[in-house]
Short mmCIF file of C-alpha atoms and ligand atoms in Angstrom, two decimals:
data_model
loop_
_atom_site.label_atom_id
_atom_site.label_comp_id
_atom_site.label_asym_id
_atom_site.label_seq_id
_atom_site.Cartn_x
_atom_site.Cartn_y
_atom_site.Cartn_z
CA UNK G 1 -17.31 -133.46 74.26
CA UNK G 2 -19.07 -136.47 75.58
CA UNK G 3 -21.98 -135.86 77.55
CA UNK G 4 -22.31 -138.31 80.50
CA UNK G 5 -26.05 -138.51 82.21
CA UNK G 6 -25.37 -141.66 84.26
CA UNK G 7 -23.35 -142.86 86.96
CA UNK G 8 -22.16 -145.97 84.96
CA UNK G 9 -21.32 -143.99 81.87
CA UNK G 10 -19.59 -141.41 84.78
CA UNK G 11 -17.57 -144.54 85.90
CA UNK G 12 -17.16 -146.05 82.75
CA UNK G 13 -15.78 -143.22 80.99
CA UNK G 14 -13.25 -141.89 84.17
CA UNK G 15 -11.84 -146.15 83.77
CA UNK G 16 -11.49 -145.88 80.43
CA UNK G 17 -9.00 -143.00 80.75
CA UNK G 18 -7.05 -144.37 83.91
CA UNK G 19 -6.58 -147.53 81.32
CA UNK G 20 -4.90 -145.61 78.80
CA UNK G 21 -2.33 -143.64 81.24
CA UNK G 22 -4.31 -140.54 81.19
CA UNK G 23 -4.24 -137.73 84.20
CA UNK G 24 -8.20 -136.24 84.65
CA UNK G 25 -8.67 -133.37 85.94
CA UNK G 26 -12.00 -132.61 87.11
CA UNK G 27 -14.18 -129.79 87.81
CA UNK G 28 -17.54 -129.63 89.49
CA UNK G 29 -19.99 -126.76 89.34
CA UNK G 30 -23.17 -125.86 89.62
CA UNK G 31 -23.61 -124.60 86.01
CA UNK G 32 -24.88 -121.08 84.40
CA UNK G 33 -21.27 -120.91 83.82
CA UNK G 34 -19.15 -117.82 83.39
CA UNK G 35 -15.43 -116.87 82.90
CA UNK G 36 -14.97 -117.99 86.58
CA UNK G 37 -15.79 -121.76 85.61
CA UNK G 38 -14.11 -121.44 82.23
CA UNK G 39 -10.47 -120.18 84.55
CA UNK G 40 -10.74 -123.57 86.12
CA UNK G 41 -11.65 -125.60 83.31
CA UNK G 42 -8.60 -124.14 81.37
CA UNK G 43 -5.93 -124.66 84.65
CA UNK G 44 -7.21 -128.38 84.55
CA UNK G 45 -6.80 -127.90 80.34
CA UNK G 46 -3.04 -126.84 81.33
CA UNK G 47 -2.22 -129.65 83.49
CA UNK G 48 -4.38 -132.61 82.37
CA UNK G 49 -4.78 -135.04 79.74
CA UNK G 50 -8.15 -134.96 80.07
CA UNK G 51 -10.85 -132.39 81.69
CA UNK G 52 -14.00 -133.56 82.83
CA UNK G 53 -16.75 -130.88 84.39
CA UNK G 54 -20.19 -131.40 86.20
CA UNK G 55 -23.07 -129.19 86.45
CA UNK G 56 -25.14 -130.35 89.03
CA UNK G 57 -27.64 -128.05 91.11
CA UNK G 58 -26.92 -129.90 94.22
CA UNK G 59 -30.80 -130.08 95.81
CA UNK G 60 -29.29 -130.65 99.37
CA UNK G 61 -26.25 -127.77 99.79
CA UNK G 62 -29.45 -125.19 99.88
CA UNK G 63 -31.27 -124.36 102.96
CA UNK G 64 -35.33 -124.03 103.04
CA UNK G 65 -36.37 -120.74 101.31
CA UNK G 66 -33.01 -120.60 99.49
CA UNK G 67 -32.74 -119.91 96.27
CA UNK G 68 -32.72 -124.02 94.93
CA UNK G 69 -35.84 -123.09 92.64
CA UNK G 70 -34.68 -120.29 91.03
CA UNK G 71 -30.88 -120.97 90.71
CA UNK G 72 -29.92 -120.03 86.87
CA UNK G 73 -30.07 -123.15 84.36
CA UNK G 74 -28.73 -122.72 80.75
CA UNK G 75 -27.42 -126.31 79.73
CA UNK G 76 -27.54 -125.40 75.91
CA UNK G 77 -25.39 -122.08 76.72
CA UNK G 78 -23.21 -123.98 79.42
CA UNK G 79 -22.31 -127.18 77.18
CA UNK G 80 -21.55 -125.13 74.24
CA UNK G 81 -18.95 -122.77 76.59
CA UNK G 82 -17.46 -126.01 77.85
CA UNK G 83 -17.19 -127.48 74.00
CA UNK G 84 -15.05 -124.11 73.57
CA UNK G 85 -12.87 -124.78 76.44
CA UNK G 86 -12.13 -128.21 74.75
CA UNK G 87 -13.22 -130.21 77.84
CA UNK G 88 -13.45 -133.33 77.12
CA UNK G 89 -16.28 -134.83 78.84
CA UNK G 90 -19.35 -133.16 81.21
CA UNK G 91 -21.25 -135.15 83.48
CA UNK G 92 -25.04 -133.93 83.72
CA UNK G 93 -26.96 -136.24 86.01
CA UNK G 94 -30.79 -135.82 88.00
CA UNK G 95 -31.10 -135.65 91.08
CA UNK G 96 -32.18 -139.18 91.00
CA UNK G 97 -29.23 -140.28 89.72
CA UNK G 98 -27.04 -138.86 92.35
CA UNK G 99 -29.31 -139.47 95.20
CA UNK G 100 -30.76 -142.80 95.13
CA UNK G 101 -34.32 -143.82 97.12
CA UNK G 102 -33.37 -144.76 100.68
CA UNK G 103 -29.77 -143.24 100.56
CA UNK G 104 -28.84 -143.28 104.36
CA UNK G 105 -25.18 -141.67 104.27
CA UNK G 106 -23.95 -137.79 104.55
CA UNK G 107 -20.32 -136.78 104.51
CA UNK G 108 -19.89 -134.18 107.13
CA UNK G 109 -16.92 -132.34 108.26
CA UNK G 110 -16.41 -130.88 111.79
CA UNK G 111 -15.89 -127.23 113.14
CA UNK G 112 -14.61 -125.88 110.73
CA UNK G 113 -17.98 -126.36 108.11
CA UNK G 114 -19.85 -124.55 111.10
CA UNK G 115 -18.26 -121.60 111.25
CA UNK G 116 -18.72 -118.85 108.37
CA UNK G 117 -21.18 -119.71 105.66
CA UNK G 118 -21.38 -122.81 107.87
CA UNK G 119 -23.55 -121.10 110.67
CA UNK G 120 -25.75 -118.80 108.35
CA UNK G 121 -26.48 -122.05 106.32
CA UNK G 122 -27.05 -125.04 108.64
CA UNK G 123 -26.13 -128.60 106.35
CA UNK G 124 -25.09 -126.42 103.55
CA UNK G 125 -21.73 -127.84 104.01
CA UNK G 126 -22.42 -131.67 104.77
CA UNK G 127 -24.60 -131.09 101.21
CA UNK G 128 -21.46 -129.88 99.71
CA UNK G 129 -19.05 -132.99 100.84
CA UNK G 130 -21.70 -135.34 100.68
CA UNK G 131 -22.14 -134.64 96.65
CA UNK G 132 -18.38 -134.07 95.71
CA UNK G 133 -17.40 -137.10 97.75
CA UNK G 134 -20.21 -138.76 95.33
CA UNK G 135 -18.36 -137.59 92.51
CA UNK G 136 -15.21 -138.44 93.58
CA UNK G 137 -15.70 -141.87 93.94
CA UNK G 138 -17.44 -142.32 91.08
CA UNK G 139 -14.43 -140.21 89.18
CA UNK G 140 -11.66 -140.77 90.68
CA UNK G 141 -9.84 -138.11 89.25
CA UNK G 142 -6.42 -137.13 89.40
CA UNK G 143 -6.91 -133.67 90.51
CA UNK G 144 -9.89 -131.52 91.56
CA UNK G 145 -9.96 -127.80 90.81
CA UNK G 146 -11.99 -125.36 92.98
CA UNK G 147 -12.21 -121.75 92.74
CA UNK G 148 -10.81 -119.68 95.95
CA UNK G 149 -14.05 -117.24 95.80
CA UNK G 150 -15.26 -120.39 97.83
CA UNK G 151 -12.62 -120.50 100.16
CA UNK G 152 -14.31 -122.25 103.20
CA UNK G 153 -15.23 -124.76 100.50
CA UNK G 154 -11.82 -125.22 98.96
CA UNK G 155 -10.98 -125.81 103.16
CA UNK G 156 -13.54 -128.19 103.98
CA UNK G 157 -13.25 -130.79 100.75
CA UNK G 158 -9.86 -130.61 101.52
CA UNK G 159 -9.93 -131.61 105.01
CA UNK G 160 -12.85 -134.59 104.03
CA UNK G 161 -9.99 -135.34 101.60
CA UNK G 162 -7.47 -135.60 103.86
CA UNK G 163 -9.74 -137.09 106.38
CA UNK G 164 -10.66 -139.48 104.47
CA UNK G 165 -7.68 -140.94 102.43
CA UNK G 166 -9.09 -139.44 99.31
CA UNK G 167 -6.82 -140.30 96.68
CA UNK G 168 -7.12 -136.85 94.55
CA UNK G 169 -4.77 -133.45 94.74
CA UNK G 170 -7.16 -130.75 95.17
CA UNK G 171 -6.12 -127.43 93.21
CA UNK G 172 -7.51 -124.03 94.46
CA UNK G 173 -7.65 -121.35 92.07
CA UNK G 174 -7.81 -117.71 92.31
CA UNK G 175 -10.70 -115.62 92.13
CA UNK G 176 -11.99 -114.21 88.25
CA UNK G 177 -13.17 -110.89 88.75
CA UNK G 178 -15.02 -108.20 86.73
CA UNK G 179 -12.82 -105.32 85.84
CA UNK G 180 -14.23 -103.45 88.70
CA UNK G 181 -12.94 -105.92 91.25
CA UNK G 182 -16.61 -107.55 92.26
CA UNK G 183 -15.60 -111.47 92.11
CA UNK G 184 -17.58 -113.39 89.45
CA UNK G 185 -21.14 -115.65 90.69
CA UNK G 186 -23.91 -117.19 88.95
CA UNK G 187 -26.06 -114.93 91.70
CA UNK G 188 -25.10 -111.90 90.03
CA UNK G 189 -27.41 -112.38 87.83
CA UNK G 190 -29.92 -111.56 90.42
CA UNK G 191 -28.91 -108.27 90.99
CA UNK G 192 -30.48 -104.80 89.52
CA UNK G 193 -27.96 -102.61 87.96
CA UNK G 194 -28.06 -100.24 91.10
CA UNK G 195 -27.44 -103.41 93.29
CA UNK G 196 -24.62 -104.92 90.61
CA UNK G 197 -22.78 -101.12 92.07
CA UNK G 198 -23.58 -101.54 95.51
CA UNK G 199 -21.98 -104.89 95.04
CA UNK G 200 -18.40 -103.48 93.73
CA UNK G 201 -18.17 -102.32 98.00
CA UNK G 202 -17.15 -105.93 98.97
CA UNK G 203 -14.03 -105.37 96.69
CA UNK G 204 -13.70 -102.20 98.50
CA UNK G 205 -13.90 -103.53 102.10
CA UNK G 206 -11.57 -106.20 101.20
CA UNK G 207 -8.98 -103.64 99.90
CA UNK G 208 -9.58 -101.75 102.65
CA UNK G 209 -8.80 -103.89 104.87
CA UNK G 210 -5.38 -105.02 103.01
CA UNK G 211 -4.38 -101.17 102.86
CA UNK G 212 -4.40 -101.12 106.48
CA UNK G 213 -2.90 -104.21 107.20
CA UNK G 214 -0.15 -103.38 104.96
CA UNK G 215 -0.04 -100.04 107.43
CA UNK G 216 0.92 -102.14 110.20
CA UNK G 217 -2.73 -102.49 112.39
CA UNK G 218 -3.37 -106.07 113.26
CA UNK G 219 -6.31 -105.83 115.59
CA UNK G 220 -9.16 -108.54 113.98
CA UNK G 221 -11.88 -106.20 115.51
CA UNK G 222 -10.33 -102.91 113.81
CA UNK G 223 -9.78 -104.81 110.64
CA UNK G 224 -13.25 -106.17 110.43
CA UNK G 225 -14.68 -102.75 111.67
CA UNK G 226 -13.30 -100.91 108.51
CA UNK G 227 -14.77 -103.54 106.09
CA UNK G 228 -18.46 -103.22 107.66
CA UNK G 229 -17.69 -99.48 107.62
CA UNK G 230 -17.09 -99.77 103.53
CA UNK G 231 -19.74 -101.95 103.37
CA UNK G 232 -22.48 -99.74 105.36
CA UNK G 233 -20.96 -96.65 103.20
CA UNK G 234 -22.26 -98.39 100.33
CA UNK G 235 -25.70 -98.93 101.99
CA UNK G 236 -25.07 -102.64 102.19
CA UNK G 237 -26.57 -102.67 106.06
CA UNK G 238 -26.92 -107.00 105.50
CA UNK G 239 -24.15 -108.44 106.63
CA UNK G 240 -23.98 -111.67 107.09
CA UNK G 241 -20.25 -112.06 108.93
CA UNK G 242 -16.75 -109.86 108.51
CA UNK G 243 -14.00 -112.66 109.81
CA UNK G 244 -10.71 -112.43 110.31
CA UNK G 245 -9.24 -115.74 110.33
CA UNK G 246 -6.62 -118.24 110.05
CA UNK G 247 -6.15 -119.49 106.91
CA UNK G 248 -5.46 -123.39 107.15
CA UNK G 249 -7.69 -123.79 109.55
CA UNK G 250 -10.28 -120.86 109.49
CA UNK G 251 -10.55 -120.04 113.50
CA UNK G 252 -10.71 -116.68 114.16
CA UNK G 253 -7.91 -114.41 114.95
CA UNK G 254 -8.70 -111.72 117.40
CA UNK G 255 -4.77 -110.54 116.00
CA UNK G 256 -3.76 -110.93 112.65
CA UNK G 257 -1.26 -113.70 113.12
CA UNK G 258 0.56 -115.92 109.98
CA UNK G 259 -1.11 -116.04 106.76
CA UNK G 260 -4.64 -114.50 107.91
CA UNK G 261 -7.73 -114.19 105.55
CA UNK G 262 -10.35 -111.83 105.98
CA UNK G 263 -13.95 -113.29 104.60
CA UNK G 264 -16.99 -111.67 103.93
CA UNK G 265 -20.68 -112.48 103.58
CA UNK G 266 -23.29 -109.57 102.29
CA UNK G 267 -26.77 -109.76 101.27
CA UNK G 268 -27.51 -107.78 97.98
CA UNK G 269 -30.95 -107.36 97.28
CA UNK G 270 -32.10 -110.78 96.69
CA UNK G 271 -28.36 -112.38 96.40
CA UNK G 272 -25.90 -113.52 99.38
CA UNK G 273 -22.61 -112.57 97.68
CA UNK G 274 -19.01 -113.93 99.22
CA UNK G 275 -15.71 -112.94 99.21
CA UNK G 276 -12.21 -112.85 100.74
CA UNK G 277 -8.92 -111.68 100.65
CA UNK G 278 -5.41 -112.80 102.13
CA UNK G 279 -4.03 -110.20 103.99
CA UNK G 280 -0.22 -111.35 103.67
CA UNK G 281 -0.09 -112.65 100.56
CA UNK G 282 0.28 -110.62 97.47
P1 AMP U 301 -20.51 -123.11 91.46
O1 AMP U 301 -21.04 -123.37 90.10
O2 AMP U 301 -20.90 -121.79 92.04
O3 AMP U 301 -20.74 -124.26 92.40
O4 AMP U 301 -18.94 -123.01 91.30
C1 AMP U 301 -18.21 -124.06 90.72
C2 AMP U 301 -16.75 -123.82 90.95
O5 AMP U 301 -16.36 -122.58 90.34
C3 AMP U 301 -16.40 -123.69 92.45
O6 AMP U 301 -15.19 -124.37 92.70
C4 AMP U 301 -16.28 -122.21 92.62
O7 AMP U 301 -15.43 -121.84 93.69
C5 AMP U 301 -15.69 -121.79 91.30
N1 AMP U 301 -15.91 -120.37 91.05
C6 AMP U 301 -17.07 -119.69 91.15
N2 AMP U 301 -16.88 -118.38 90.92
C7 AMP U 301 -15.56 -118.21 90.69
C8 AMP U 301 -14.72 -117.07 90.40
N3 AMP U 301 -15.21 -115.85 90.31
N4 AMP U 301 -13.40 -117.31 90.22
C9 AMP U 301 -12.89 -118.54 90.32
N5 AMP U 301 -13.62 -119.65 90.58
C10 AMP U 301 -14.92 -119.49 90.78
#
């Protein structure tokens, strides 16, 4: 695996393959990787010629008192899961190196990177677009892969790439979960084995939720009332938001109409966990 630290090398290496015919597939994260990561890494594997990964703790996706400082690092542990994947190529810049002195230009996407995780985390978004835009350019890749956990995510690169003429097909993939349904995060990790329990109730909600829907009941405020009721069972009383909402363009949905997705944000001890679930889909 070649290890990329600069831009140039980024560039250089991302030309090199687009010279010799070959499709990259690219996937971005915020390392202390798990099997989560490794899914997407191995769908670009599948339908690639080449995989290239970041790991980048992005500096300006994380509000003031977030957890920037403290966010899990493991490069030795992360490169040598990503040599086992047989990607081809990680990209592992500083800060610096992203964000030059004097940089004067955000990417930021409308209503819809307000809404959700959007309003509990002011900018986190416009960090988010600003960055992968970054690496897009300087990649160029055929396709992006994203994980679903981050739905609003997967939505708003995909309207800035859309919005913006980006030539790339962005790939969302479905949530890796542990066996008892909670979805897989690098914040985890900062949960107490009495919290990692409480956690398993956002599963719950969601299932909840798609139990009833399947029943027939359609009523957003019902719907979203029987997850916070899982939730609260489970003595998770910090709830960030319980949505029901469309899912191409995330507004919400007093009724359950085409397609809806019901998202969740909890606060779990010191972690703010995320998940969601389509309703219609199976
Ligand atoms: P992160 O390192 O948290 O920025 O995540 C990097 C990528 O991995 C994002 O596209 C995430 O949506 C994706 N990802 C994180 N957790 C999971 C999971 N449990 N299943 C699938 N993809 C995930």
């Amino acid at each position: 695996m070649e290890i990329l630290n600069r831009g140039d090398a980024l560039q250089a290496w991302t030309a090199q393959m687009r010279a010799e015919g070959l499709r990259v597939g690219f996937v971005p994260t915020m390392g202390a990787l798990h099997e989560g990561h490794l899914t997407l890494i191995r769908k670009a594997r599948q339908a690639c010629d080449r995989v290239l990964a970041s790991i980048f703790v992005n500096p300006t996706q994380f509000g003031p008192g977030e957890d920037y400082d403290r966010y899990p690092r493991d490069e030795a542990r992360d490169r040598a899961l990503l040599e086992g994947e047989g990607c081809d190529a990680l990209f592992l810049p500083t800060v610096e190196e992203i964000y030059p002195t004097g940089r004067q230009t955000v990417v930021r996407v409308g209503a819809m990177s307000r809404v959700l995780c959007g309003a509990s985390r002011p900018g986190h978004f416009e960090g988010v677009t600003t960055v992968v835009a970054i690496l897009l350019n300087r990649t160029q890749p055929q396709r992006l892969y994203l994980g679903l956990k981050d739905y609003q995510q997967v939505c708003v690169i995909s309207r800035m790439v859309q919005d913006l003429g980006m030539p790339v097909e962005v790939v969302g993939v479905e949530t890796v979960r542990e066996a008892d349904g909670l979805a897989l995060s690098s914040r985890n990790r900062y949960l107490t084995s009495e919290q990692r329990q409480q956690a398993t109730a956002l599963n719950r909600a969601l299932e909840a939720v798609r139990a009833r829907y399947r029943q027939g009941e359609r009523g957003g405020e019902t719907l979203s009332s029987l997850a916070r009721a899982v939730l609260m069972e489970s003595g998770l009383d910090r709830i960030d938001y319980v949505a029901l909402c469309q899912s191409d363009t995330l507004l919400p949905l007093p009724q359950a109409g085409e397609d809806p997705i019901m998202l969740l944000a909890v606060h779990v001890g010191g972690a703010r966990l995320i998940d969601n679930r389509f309703l219609a889909r199976d």
